Every structure is written in C-alpha cells, then in structure tokens.
Tab-separated table of C-alpha atoms in Angstrom:
chain	number	residue	atom	x	y	z
A	1	MET	CA	49.466	-2.000	35.671
A	2	GLU	CA	46.110	-2.027	37.450
A	3	ARG	CA	42.943	-0.691	35.858
A	4	VAL	CA	42.807	3.122	35.771
A	5	ASP	CA	39.900	5.540	35.669
A	6	LEU	CA	40.874	7.337	32.465
A	7	LEU	CA	43.307	6.720	29.624
A	8	ILE	CA	44.113	9.339	26.981
A	9	LYS	CA	45.788	7.450	24.167
A	10	ASN	CA	47.509	8.196	20.859
A	11	GLY	CA	48.086	11.869	21.636
A	12	THR	CA	51.245	13.965	21.609
A	13	VAL	CA	51.948	14.962	25.208
A	14	VAL	CA	53.509	18.412	25.548
A	15	PHE	CA	55.989	19.528	28.194
A	16	ARG	CA	57.880	22.824	28.372
A	17	GLU	CA	60.974	21.031	27.022
A	18	GLY	CA	59.175	19.529	24.041
A	19	ALA	CA	56.612	16.918	23.080
A	20	ARG	CA	56.435	13.177	22.495
A	21	PRO	CA	53.804	10.570	21.589
A	22	ALA	CA	52.507	8.989	24.786
A	23	ASN	CA	49.487	7.559	26.556
A	24	LEU	CA	48.402	9.352	29.722
A	25	ALA	CA	46.778	7.424	32.568
A	26	ILE	CA	44.726	9.191	35.253
A	27	HIS	CA	43.462	7.472	38.390
A	28	GLN	CA	41.651	8.887	41.400
A	29	GLY	CA	42.128	12.402	40.032
A	30	LYS	CA	45.907	12.152	39.674
A	31	VAL	CA	48.311	11.456	36.826
A	32	ALA	CA	49.107	7.778	37.381
A	33	ALA	CA	51.506	7.146	34.498
A	34	ILE	CA	52.901	8.554	31.262
A	35	LEU	CA	53.260	5.525	29.029
A	36	SER	CA	54.749	4.610	25.683
A	37	PRO	CA	52.191	4.577	22.856
A	38	ASN	CA	52.444	0.787	22.712
A	39	PHE	CA	51.394	0.309	26.338
A	40	VAL	CA	47.601	0.456	26.698
A	41	PRO	CA	46.394	-0.430	30.207
A	42	ASP	CA	42.835	-1.347	31.046
A	43	ALA	CA	40.765	1.773	31.768
A	44	ALA	CA	37.210	2.601	32.783
A	45	ARG	CA	37.164	5.248	30.059
A	46	VAL	CA	39.400	5.686	27.035
A	47	ILE	CA	39.771	8.900	25.028
A	48	ASP	CA	41.454	8.689	21.644
A	49	ALA	CA	43.545	11.834	21.077
A	50	ALA	CA	45.007	10.736	17.752
A	51	GLY	CA	46.224	13.735	15.759
A	52	LYS	CA	45.899	16.019	18.762
A	53	HIS	CA	48.152	17.449	21.469
A	54	VAL	CA	47.755	16.864	25.187
A	55	ILE	CA	48.804	19.733	27.461
A	56	PRO	CA	48.392	20.470	31.184
A	57	GLY	CA	45.276	22.316	32.264
A	58	LEU	CA	45.804	26.071	32.113
A	59	VAL	CA	46.453	28.043	35.289
A	60	ASP	CA	44.917	31.474	34.722
A	61	PRO	CA	46.474	33.724	37.383
A	62	GLU	CA	44.044	36.613	36.964
A	63	GLY	CA	40.277	36.462	36.829
A	64	HIS	CA	37.740	38.763	38.466
A	65	PRO	CA	34.439	36.940	38.943
A	66	GLY	CA	32.451	38.893	41.493
A	67	HIS	CA	33.859	42.297	40.577
A	68	SER	CA	30.711	43.789	39.093
A	69	PHE	CA	28.116	41.115	39.827
A	70	PRO	CA	27.532	38.606	42.657
A	71	LEU	CA	30.359	36.109	43.068
A	72	ASP	CA	28.105	33.045	43.064
A	73	LEU	CA	26.430	34.107	39.816
A	74	ASP	CA	29.763	34.838	38.139
A	75	PHE	CA	31.214	31.491	39.210
A	76	GLN	CA	28.145	29.724	37.799
A	77	THR	CA	28.523	31.258	34.328
A	78	GLU	CA	32.188	32.210	34.054
A	79	SER	CA	33.863	29.054	35.347
A	80	PRO	CA	32.266	27.082	32.474
A	81	ALA	CA	33.626	29.776	30.153
A	82	ALA	CA	37.046	29.272	31.728
A	83	ALA	CA	36.794	25.520	31.204
A	84	ALA	CA	35.839	26.131	27.566
A	85	GLY	CA	39.124	28.029	27.255
A	86	GLY	CA	41.185	25.202	28.748
A	87	VAL	CA	41.465	26.651	32.259
A	88	THR	CA	41.374	24.102	35.090
A	89	THR	CA	42.758	26.338	37.857
A	90	TRP	CA	41.658	29.941	38.262
A	91	GLY	CA	43.409	32.607	40.314
A	92	ILE	CA	40.694	34.948	41.580
A	93	MET	CA	41.667	38.557	42.336
A	94	ASP	CA	38.946	40.331	44.334
A	95	PRO	CA	38.736	42.989	47.091
A	96	SER	CA	36.970	42.286	50.380
A	97	PRO	CA	33.532	43.693	49.364
A	98	ARG	CA	33.473	41.319	46.382
A	99	MET	CA	34.116	38.030	48.190
A	100	GLY	CA	30.564	36.726	48.026
A	101	THR	CA	28.981	38.457	51.011
A	102	LYS	CA	25.301	39.362	50.737
A	103	PRO	CA	23.522	41.544	49.923
A	104	PHE	CA	25.520	42.484	46.838
A	105	LYS	CA	25.967	46.254	46.471
A	106	LYS	CA	26.305	47.690	42.995
A	107	GLU	CA	28.710	50.371	44.208
A	108	VAL	CA	30.668	49.954	47.422
A	109	GLU	CA	31.345	52.509	50.140
A	110	PRO	CA	34.433	52.847	52.370
A	111	SER	CA	32.614	51.106	55.223
A	112	ASP	CA	32.256	48.001	53.050
A	113	VAL	CA	36.031	47.442	53.003
A	114	VAL	CA	36.721	44.987	55.836
A	115	SER	CA	39.268	42.504	57.116
A	116	PHE	CA	39.509	39.383	54.979
A	117	HIS	CA	38.821	37.399	58.151
A	118	GLU	CA	35.210	38.560	57.738
A	119	VAL	CA	34.790	37.330	54.156
A	120	MET	CA	37.204	34.506	53.284
A	121	GLN	CA	35.142	31.582	54.530
A	122	THR	CA	32.182	32.869	52.523
A	123	ALA	CA	34.388	33.282	49.447
A	124	ILE	CA	35.784	29.757	49.717
A	125	GLU	CA	32.352	28.202	50.231
A	126	THR	CA	30.892	30.236	47.355
A	127	GLY	CA	33.591	28.901	45.049
A	128	GLN	CA	33.210	25.307	46.189
A	129	GLU	CA	29.457	25.462	45.619
A	130	ASN	CA	29.458	27.258	42.260
A	131	CYS	CA	32.823	27.030	40.453
A	132	ILE	CA	33.631	24.036	38.230
A	133	THR	CA	37.358	24.794	37.970
A	134	ASP	CA	39.735	24.555	40.904
A	135	PHE	CA	40.597	27.986	42.280
A	136	TYR	CA	42.714	30.063	44.646
A	137	PHE	CA	42.454	33.683	45.759
A	138	THR	CA	44.722	36.713	45.437
A	139	PRO	CA	42.990	39.323	47.648
A	140	GLN	CA	43.096	42.950	46.542
A	141	LEU	CA	44.285	45.092	49.445
A	142	GLU	CA	43.331	48.617	50.488
A	143	THR	CA	43.823	49.013	54.234
A	144	GLU	CA	46.625	48.968	56.764
A	145	GLN	CA	44.753	46.361	58.787
A	146	GLN	CA	44.635	44.039	55.788
A	147	ALA	CA	48.356	44.550	55.182
A	148	GLU	CA	49.219	43.758	58.793
A	149	GLU	CA	47.018	40.644	58.839
A	150	ILE	CA	48.709	38.971	55.850
A	151	PRO	CA	50.614	36.392	57.964
A	152	GLN	CA	47.307	35.462	59.642
A	153	TYR	CA	45.566	35.085	56.271
A	154	ALA	CA	48.395	32.882	55.054
A	155	GLU	CA	48.234	30.618	58.092
A	156	LYS	CA	44.444	30.352	58.311
A	157	TYR	CA	43.365	30.366	54.651
A	158	GLY	CA	46.500	29.543	52.652
A	159	LEU	CA	46.555	33.016	51.071
A	160	THR	CA	50.078	33.830	49.920
A	161	SER	CA	49.517	36.250	47.008
A	162	TYR	CA	48.053	39.760	47.232
A	163	LYS	CA	47.289	42.579	44.827
A	164	PHE	CA	47.306	46.353	44.718
A	165	ASN	CA	45.379	48.140	41.982
A	166	LEU	CA	47.626	51.175	41.709
A	167	ASN	CA	45.112	52.907	39.441
A	168	ALA	CA	42.889	53.056	42.547
A	169	LYS	CA	45.635	54.338	44.860
A	170	ASN	CA	44.560	57.994	44.964
A	171	ALA	CA	41.486	58.072	47.200
A	172	GLU	CA	40.122	61.315	45.734
A	173	LEU	CA	40.385	60.030	42.169
A	174	ALA	CA	39.059	56.603	43.140
A	175	ALA	CA	35.976	58.166	44.717
A	176	LYS	CA	35.110	59.853	41.400
A	177	MET	CA	35.462	56.711	39.289
A	178	TRP	CA	32.283	54.668	39.198
A	179	PHE	CA	33.997	51.659	37.627
A	180	LEU	CA	36.362	51.344	40.606
A	181	ARG	CA	33.470	51.437	43.077
A	182	ARG	CA	31.642	48.933	40.867
A	183	THR	CA	34.587	46.551	41.173
A	184	GLY	CA	34.743	46.891	44.951
A	185	LEU	CA	37.584	49.396	45.354
A	186	ALA	CA	36.398	52.268	47.500
A	187	ILE	CA	38.977	54.021	49.643
A	188	GLY	CA	42.421	54.177	48.056
A	189	PHE	CA	45.666	53.655	49.979
A	190	ASP	CA	49.107	55.157	50.393
A	191	ASP	CA	52.644	53.854	50.034
A	192	GLY	CA	52.737	53.048	53.732
A	193	VAL	CA	50.055	50.408	53.196
A	194	ILE	CA	52.016	48.941	50.287
A	195	PHE	CA	55.216	48.981	52.348
A	196	LYS	CA	53.539	47.156	55.239
A	197	ALA	CA	52.012	44.619	52.853
A	198	MET	CA	55.405	43.925	51.303
A	199	GLU	CA	56.963	43.541	54.751
A	200	SER	CA	54.242	41.092	55.766
A	201	THR	CA	54.401	39.161	52.505
A	202	ALA	CA	58.178	38.803	52.670
A	203	LYS	CA	57.690	36.920	55.953
A	204	ILE	CA	55.670	34.190	54.207
A	205	SER	CA	57.832	33.945	51.097
A	206	PRO	CA	58.145	31.687	49.250
A	207	PRO	CA	55.536	31.645	47.812
A	208	GLY	CA	54.455	35.003	49.227
A	209	ILE	CA	54.209	37.611	46.483
A	210	ILE	CA	52.708	41.058	45.900
A	211	THR	CA	51.086	41.709	42.533
A	212	ILE	CA	50.419	45.178	41.133
A	213	HIS	CA	48.287	46.715	38.420
A	214	PRO	CA	50.678	49.480	37.289
A	215	GLU	CA	48.920	52.520	35.834
A	216	ASN	CA	49.410	55.957	37.356
A	217	PHE	CA	45.968	57.547	37.184
A	218	GLU	CA	47.313	60.848	38.505
A	219	ILE	CA	49.190	61.055	35.200
A	220	VAL	CA	46.397	59.455	33.180
A	221	ARG	CA	43.903	62.115	34.287
A	222	VAL	CA	46.114	64.826	32.740
A	223	PHE	CA	46.230	63.104	29.357
A	224	HIS	CA	42.557	62.200	29.639
A	225	GLN	CA	41.598	65.858	30.006
A	226	ARG	CA	43.894	66.995	27.196
A	227	ILE	CA	42.407	64.461	24.795
A	228	LEU	CA	38.881	65.392	25.855
A	229	ASP	CA	39.686	69.060	25.230
A	230	SER	CA	41.025	68.197	21.774
A	231	GLY	CA	37.628	66.833	20.787
A	232	ARG	CA	38.827	63.319	19.976
A	233	LYS	CA	36.242	60.566	20.388
A	234	ASP	CA	37.871	57.734	18.440
A	235	MET	CA	38.594	54.410	20.138
A	236	LYS	CA	42.376	54.912	19.996
A	237	ALA	CA	41.966	57.976	22.194
A	238	TRP	CA	41.371	55.594	25.097
A	239	SER	CA	44.835	54.091	24.656
A	240	ASP	CA	46.483	57.479	24.194
A	241	ARG	CA	45.072	58.725	27.508
A	242	SER	CA	47.187	56.138	29.370
A	243	PRO	CA	50.753	56.623	28.082
A	244	HIS	CA	53.372	53.893	28.300
A	245	PHE	CA	55.403	55.664	30.957
A	246	ALA	CA	52.407	55.780	33.328
A	247	GLU	CA	52.693	51.999	33.506
A	248	ALA	CA	56.488	51.756	33.571
A	249	MET	CA	56.995	54.369	36.300
A	250	HIS	CA	54.966	52.300	38.744
A	251	VAL	CA	57.101	49.260	37.955
A	252	ARG	CA	60.290	51.217	38.660
A	253	GLN	CA	58.936	52.696	41.881
A	254	TYR	CA	57.548	49.535	43.434
A	255	ALA	CA	60.358	47.304	42.236
A	256	TYR	CA	62.615	49.440	44.413
A	257	LEU	CA	60.244	49.052	47.361
A	258	ALA	CA	60.244	45.302	46.733
A	259	LYS	CA	64.044	45.393	46.921
A	260	VAL	CA	63.966	47.308	50.208
A	261	THR	CA	61.514	44.829	51.764
A	262	ASN	CA	62.907	41.701	50.063
A	263	CYS	CA	59.420	40.953	48.753
A	264	PRO	CA	58.816	39.198	45.407
A	265	LEU	CA	56.882	41.375	42.942
A	266	TYR	CA	54.553	40.371	40.112
A	267	ILE	CA	53.514	42.823	37.382
A	268	VAL	CA	49.956	41.951	36.414
A	269	HIS	CA	49.776	43.952	33.178
A	270	THR	CA	52.981	44.130	31.165
A	271	THR	CA	51.932	45.961	28.003
A	272	THR	CA	54.789	48.275	26.957
A	273	ALA	CA	58.450	48.213	25.972
A	274	GLU	CA	59.162	50.708	28.745
A	275	THR	CA	57.711	48.309	31.308
A	276	LEU	CA	59.860	45.473	29.982
A	277	PHE	CA	62.926	47.696	30.303
A	278	ALA	CA	62.021	48.521	33.910
A	279	ILE	CA	61.632	44.818	34.699
A	280	ARG	CA	64.992	43.989	33.096
A	281	ARG	CA	66.667	46.673	35.158
A	282	ALA	CA	65.055	45.373	38.343
A	283	LYS	CA	66.280	41.854	37.617
A	284	GLU	CA	69.795	43.192	37.078
A	285	GLU	CA	69.583	44.611	40.607
A	286	GLY	CA	68.707	41.174	41.965
A	287	ILE	CA	65.016	41.875	42.549
A	288	GLU	CA	62.689	38.882	42.301
A	289	ILE	CA	60.180	40.215	39.788
A	290	TYR	CA	57.834	38.516	37.333
A	291	ALA	CA	55.983	39.802	34.279
A	292	GLN	CA	52.458	38.822	33.260
A	293	SER	CA	50.876	39.894	30.010
A	294	SER	CA	47.726	38.688	28.288
A	295	PRO	CA	46.607	37.366	24.907
A	296	THR	CA	44.468	40.512	24.861
A	297	TYR	CA	47.596	42.687	24.644
A	298	LEU	CA	49.393	40.342	22.261
A	299	CYS	CA	46.528	39.925	19.806
A	300	LEU	CA	44.239	42.992	19.894
A	301	PRO	CA	45.601	46.399	18.807
A	302	SER	CA	44.592	49.791	20.151
A	303	GLY	CA	41.370	50.986	18.601
A	304	THR	CA	39.709	47.585	18.988
A	305	TRP	CA	37.938	48.386	22.277
A	306	LYS	CA	38.459	50.146	25.608
A	307	ILE	CA	39.805	48.407	28.713
A	308	ASN	CA	42.208	49.225	31.550
A	309	VAL	CA	45.197	48.859	31.054
A	310	PRO	CA	44.466	49.914	27.437
A	311	LEU	CA	45.306	48.032	24.274
A	312	ARG	CA	48.566	49.038	22.606
A	313	GLU	CA	49.884	49.749	19.106
A	314	PRO	CA	50.788	46.915	16.661
A	315	GLU	CA	54.507	47.713	16.936
A	316	THR	CA	54.295	47.351	20.722
A	317	MET	CA	52.454	44.051	20.325
A	318	GLU	CA	55.382	42.686	18.310
A	319	ILE	CA	57.784	43.750	21.077
A	320	LEU	CA	55.630	41.819	23.551
A	321	TRP	CA	55.694	38.718	21.342
A	322	GLU	CA	59.475	38.868	21.165
A	323	ALA	CA	59.707	39.299	24.940
A	324	LEU	CA	57.436	36.294	25.413
A	325	LYS	CA	59.594	34.177	23.131
A	326	LYS	CA	62.788	35.236	24.947
A	327	GLY	CA	61.378	34.473	28.398
A	328	GLU	CA	61.041	38.086	29.558
A	329	ILE	CA	57.295	37.612	30.007
A	330	ASP	CA	56.734	34.839	32.534
A	331	THR	CA	52.985	34.261	32.426
A	332	LEU	CA	49.785	35.094	30.587
A	333	GLY	CA	46.474	35.808	32.313
A	334	SER	CA	42.985	36.535	31.066
A	335	ASP	CA	42.053	39.497	33.339
A	336	HIS	CA	38.515	38.257	32.806
A	337	VAL	CA	35.650	40.444	34.026
A	338	VAL	CA	31.970	39.992	33.230
A	339	ALA	CA	30.875	42.764	30.879
A	340	HIS	CA	28.027	45.131	31.690
A	341	GLY	CA	25.748	44.191	28.807
A	342	SER	CA	25.460	43.220	25.180
A	343	ARG	CA	27.685	44.908	22.642
A	344	ALA	CA	24.741	46.990	21.485
A	345	GLU	CA	24.194	48.153	25.063
A	346	MET	CA	27.872	48.986	25.651
A	347	ASP	CA	29.052	50.354	22.323
A	348	VAL	CA	28.375	53.934	21.277
A	349	PRO	CA	29.910	54.046	17.785
A	350	GLY	CA	32.059	57.098	17.244
A	351	ASP	CA	32.198	58.085	20.923
A	352	VAL	CA	34.710	56.221	23.059
A	353	TRP	CA	33.801	58.271	26.137
A	354	LYS	CA	30.214	57.029	26.127
A	355	THR	CA	31.173	53.459	25.240
A	356	VAL	CA	31.277	51.231	28.329
A	357	SER	CA	34.709	49.730	28.992
A	358	GLY	CA	35.437	46.014	29.182
A	359	PHE	CA	34.421	43.063	27.038
A	360	PRO	CA	33.409	39.469	27.818
A	361	SER	CA	34.802	36.106	26.716
A	362	ARG	CA	38.405	36.941	27.583
A	363	VAL	CA	38.967	33.769	29.576
A	364	GLU	CA	37.513	31.378	27.019
A	365	MET	CA	39.502	32.932	24.182
A	366	ILE	CA	42.953	32.978	25.816
A	367	LEU	CA	43.965	29.552	24.522
A	368	PRO	CA	42.429	29.778	21.018
A	369	LEU	CA	44.084	33.171	20.469
A	370	MET	CA	47.477	31.878	21.604
A	371	LEU	CA	47.200	28.718	19.513
A	372	HIS	CA	46.246	30.742	16.438
A	373	GLU	CA	48.434	33.831	16.767
A	374	GLY	CA	51.291	32.234	18.685
A	375	VAL	CA	51.772	28.560	17.860
A	376	ASN	CA	50.237	28.237	14.400
A	377	LYS	CA	51.842	31.452	13.158
A	378	GLY	CA	55.241	30.273	14.370
A	379	ARG	CA	55.801	32.957	16.996
A	380	ILE	CA	56.203	30.478	19.860
A	381	PRO	CA	56.377	26.674	20.133
A	382	LEU	CA	53.672	24.796	21.998
A	383	GLY	CA	56.172	24.065	24.774
A	384	LYS	CA	56.552	27.801	25.419
A	385	LEU	CA	52.764	28.127	25.650
A	386	VAL	CA	52.740	25.370	28.279
A	387	GLU	CA	55.523	27.172	30.139
A	388	VAL	CA	53.760	30.542	30.372
A	389	MET	CA	50.134	29.395	30.669
A	390	CYS	CA	50.551	26.319	32.859
A	391	GLU	CA	53.878	25.721	34.583
A	392	ASN	CA	55.138	29.226	35.363
A	393	PRO	CA	51.939	30.527	37.002
A	394	ALA	CA	51.725	27.329	39.045
A	395	ARG	CA	55.326	27.775	40.223
A	396	ILE	CA	55.031	31.492	40.975
A	397	PHE	CA	51.763	31.177	42.899
A	398	GLY	CA	52.832	28.152	44.929
A	399	ILE	CA	50.684	25.350	43.492
A	400	TYR	CA	53.333	23.434	41.501
A	401	PRO	CA	53.650	20.483	40.849
A	402	ARG	CA	50.081	19.746	41.914
A	403	LYS	CA	49.080	22.062	39.068
A	404	GLY	CA	50.663	23.280	35.842
A	405	THR	CA	52.405	20.091	34.731
A	406	LEU	CA	51.834	16.531	33.598
A	407	GLN	CA	53.917	14.328	35.863
A	408	VAL	CA	53.117	11.330	38.006
A	409	GLY	CA	51.347	12.491	41.163
A	410	SER	CA	50.155	15.809	39.730
A	411	ASP	CA	46.445	16.514	39.448
A	412	GLY	CA	44.924	15.004	36.327
A	413	ASP	CA	44.286	18.402	34.719
A	414	VAL	CA	44.461	18.071	30.945
A	415	VAL	CA	43.524	19.977	27.809
A	416	ILE	CA	43.308	18.185	24.474
A	417	VAL	CA	44.176	20.601	21.690
A	418	ASP	CA	43.404	20.342	17.990
A	419	LEU	CA	45.892	22.607	16.233
A	420	LYS	CA	44.129	22.112	12.891
A	421	ARG	CA	40.553	22.853	13.884
A	422	ARG	CA	39.387	25.886	11.920
A	423	VAL	CA	36.394	27.806	13.269
A	424	THR	CA	34.911	31.210	12.514
A	425	VAL	CA	34.019	32.775	15.848
A	426	LYS	CA	30.344	33.514	16.448
A	427	ASN	CA	28.676	35.070	19.452
A	428	GLU	CA	26.494	31.969	19.722
A	429	MET	CA	29.601	29.979	20.699
A	430	ILE	CA	30.306	32.026	23.790
A	431	HIS	CA	29.662	30.619	27.274
A	432	SER	CA	30.512	33.841	29.122
A	433	ARG	CA	27.773	36.188	30.235
A	434	PRO	CA	26.759	38.201	28.235
A	435	ALA	CA	27.328	36.061	25.171
A	436	TRP	CA	29.375	38.166	22.777
A	437	THR	CA	32.996	38.524	21.822
A	438	ILE	CA	35.106	41.287	20.375
A	439	ILE	CA	36.547	38.816	17.829
A	440	GLU	CA	33.238	37.701	16.297
A	441	GLY	CA	33.735	36.894	12.617
A	442	ARG	CA	37.433	36.129	12.988
A	443	GLU	CA	38.673	32.748	11.779
A	444	ILE	CA	40.736	30.979	14.431
A	445	VAL	CA	42.835	27.889	13.733
A	446	GLY	CA	43.662	25.841	16.833
A	447	TRP	CA	41.168	25.088	19.621
A	448	PRO	CA	40.865	23.221	22.897
A	449	VAL	CA	38.467	20.339	22.247
A	450	MET	CA	38.399	18.775	25.714
A	451	THR	CA	39.159	20.078	29.207
A	452	ILE	CA	39.662	17.644	32.092
A	453	ARG	CA	39.925	18.658	35.764
A	454	ARG	CA	41.263	16.008	38.165
A	455	GLY	CA	40.149	13.284	35.786
A	456	GLU	CA	36.647	14.688	35.226
A	457	ILE	CA	35.700	15.987	31.798
A	458	LEU	CA	34.519	19.583	32.074
A	459	MET	CA	34.278	20.514	28.399
A	460	ASP	CA	33.952	18.447	25.237
A	461	TRP	CA	33.799	19.663	21.643
A	462	PRO	CA	33.106	16.791	19.244
A	463	GLU	CA	34.079	17.222	15.615
A	464	GLY	CA	31.276	18.809	13.611
A	465	GLU	CA	29.521	20.431	16.567
A	466	PRO	CA	29.055	24.239	16.339
A	467	LYS	CA	30.364	24.925	19.863
A	468	SER	CA	31.857	23.244	22.885
A	469	ARG	CA	29.676	21.563	25.498
A	470	ILE	CA	30.027	21.935	29.251
A	471	VAL	CA	29.534	18.460	30.731
A	472	ALA	CA	30.873	18.898	34.275
A	473	THR	CA	28.968	17.295	37.120
A	474	GLY	CA	31.382	17.957	40.000
A	475	LYS	CA	32.641	21.182	41.525
A	476	GLY	CA	36.025	22.777	41.860
A	477	GLU	CA	38.249	22.665	44.919
A	478	TYR	CA	39.791	25.580	46.769
A	479	ILE	CA	43.594	25.360	46.754
A	480	PRO	CA	45.272	26.791	49.859
A	481	ARG	CA	48.987	27.499	49.487
A	482	ARG	CA	51.674	26.692	52.071
A	483	PRO	CA	53.607	29.623	53.569
A	484	GLY	CA	57.317	28.961	53.333
A	485	SER	CA	57.182	26.562	50.385
A	486	ARG	CA	56.668	27.190	46.697
A	487	PHE	CA	55.829	23.514	46.134
A	488	LEU	CA	52.448	21.872	46.635
A	489	MET	CA	51.258	18.343	45.975
C-alpha cells in the first residue's frame, strides 16, 4: 500500500452492525482503507487510538446558526463548538431573512421574506468562508413562491430538504411573538403553502423531504393563558403550557397530507409518546415518515430550563429511550441556537415567564450526553449511536455514503471517542457563544477527544488538558444534494 496522509491505528472501529479492532487509513480526504490491526502502512501522520473507539463524524441534521445573530458570526463561533461535539457535517435550518444577507436585522418584517434565489449564494459563500464543518441547508419556508420554486432550488443549489415551523403557522400569533421574528419567521403560512411544498418536494424525491416542527400554538396559547391565570411561575409551567397532544396532532394531520402528496415527511422534534404513536400509525398506512429527537429531550427533564418544543417528564424520557433502542426514533439532532446572553442575563429565578428561553452548548454536548446517558449506562450500544447520529441522517438527507459512514471512498470524517474519560462540566470548557451550559457541575463519562473532517483534525483533547482545543486551519465545504438520488459520493 502506498503512503497515506493519515493513519489512525490501534482503535476499535465502530459500525452500526458492531465494532472491531482495525487501523483506518485516510488519503486525500477520503477513507482509503480499513485494515487489520497488524497492517501498518507508511503515513505522513499517525494517531494512536489505543483504548479508544473510532466512529464516523456526526451528521447533525438540525442547527440554527444565523437565527438570532449574523450567520457569519455564528458560523465562526458555533462551528468550532459543533466540532468539539464530534460534528463534521451540519444541517443548517434557516429562513430566507437569516441566510447571511446584510445588514442583519434584529427582528424581521414580512417584506424581508424573499425567494431563496435572492439569498442562497450568499448563504453558501458565508458558510464556506466561516464554517469549519461541512454543511448543507434545509430552508425554512413561509411563502407560496418559495414552495413553487422548490424544483428550481433543487436543480440550482442542491437543496432537497425543507422545513415548516408549524408553531409559526398562524400569522396573527406569529406577529405577536418576538422570538419568532428574532429567528427570521415573520408572516405565517396556510395549509395551501404546505400542500404546494409537499407537491414540489415529491417531484425531487428521493431525497426530497419536508421536515416539520410540530407544535400547535393555537392550542398552546390556551394553556399558556390558563397557567398564567393560575399564578404559576415555576419552570415546569413552561412544559405544561405545550401539552403532548399539541405536538402529536400536527404529526397526524401532516402525515396524512404527506400521504396525499406522496411526499416523505420528517418530524424534527419527537418528544412525546403520543407523537410516537402517530408516527407508528402513519408507517402502518405506508407513509414514508421519519422521527428525530434530541439528547436534550432524552437527558434533560422538564423544569430544567425553557425551550420550544419544551422539555418533558422523566417518564416520557424513558419512553423516548425505549423508542430509540427499538428503532422508532431514526435520528438525533442538536437544535442548536445561540443563546441571548449569559445565564445571569437570561435567568430570572422563580419566574419562568421573565426567563429568556433557549440555552447554548447544545451542539457540543450532544455526543457527551449520549455517550454518558446512552452507551455507558447501557441504554443503547455504540453501534446504535452511530446509526442514529451518523448513518441515518446521512441517508435521509441524501449525503450517504459520502457522509455518515466509514467505508472506502467515504469522506475521512472521524471522531475518536474515549468512553472512560471522566470530566466534570464547567462553563470554561464551552466553545459556544455565550460560554455557559445548563449541565455545569455534572460529571460526564465518555467524551470525543478528536474530531477529523476530510482528514483534517478540527478538535483535539489531549489527556490531562482541561478542555478541548480547536486546531482547524481549513474551512468546511457546502454539500449540494442530487435530486432523484438518495446516494452521494
């Protein structure tokens, strides 16, 4: 075998089917060979992964850099945070006013919502100049024009996945909610727009797919007012204002529309047993539907903090773990958004209504949380983690086998994992802006200690160091998908 650029030796290489000791050779950014431990080719650089596991780079299907702050700034600070969490490919979900155009407006107006033809080149260039992970886009739709132009977007930009934030569907409610305008959603939409988008997306499938944030805010507002009137201000009140059925009813409704239009459907936040039941029923009807949850919903109970969709009860978390183990949850995503300030600036103890929603560091904690709560506690094997955090999102979003797997010819995206590393989380460790985490003080066992993107080391965490180091010198690549094919090399 000829000399290669990088050799990772003595590690245990993990696939969805299992794991085996092997040496991994990477050359010119691609996996060149998976070798027996006894075969050690000449390499420009050798990394000894003895006692550690080697997994594919994570594909995070849901991040929101640019939602509340300029896209270039968020890419500069949050893509290193993603790399610290083992992410090498990031699926960016943003509406048209948040695609990097200048000047950045703190709150958008209806006139700011435009065709993606006007913003996509800027978005792609902004990512290529500022993001250290590879990335693709899932545009958030609001207008009939956008829905009708989907085949054009697919052909010109390789955009094959799209999102509807159903909590922003009602225009009157959306106009009153500052946090929706802050994230770039300004005008609302009706079912006709969703129907047209599904029709358009079905034409480019596979891998065309519509994703939805299911949460009926017309129902939520009723519970919100009732809880306000009751005088409750505790953190759990935030979860109680968004009942389980408000999520599940959207899944039932739009799964049927997906059936009518023959459009694949992806549920971005699967957080309740009722939602899982609705997804099972849809699958029984032959609907192509996928479920995404998040380590946030698996590991943090209601009362911890306020986000949308809200955190759920411990008994619901256990149902989600069981669904993940059984294959009813297909993927996990971070839903990462840059927070609006330090914890002291956001938290109003004893008053959930004055506390600012959202918390940082979600993307860099997705892998440590899953290693600790999932793998090391025996809830799922490491192969299942690879399935739901690497391979499945790559397959669903049309970038497999270039991404999401370790096989010859795939991109050399690798995470080296130390399942025994024991670290007490401190805010000083955090790369995300602002630098704090909701799990400060919690001891986590199992950490990514090196992240490699196309053969380049992005993150390194030597033994004994207090935090990981970002060492990337190159930039990420935009990954266009191919309409009509779920496979990409």
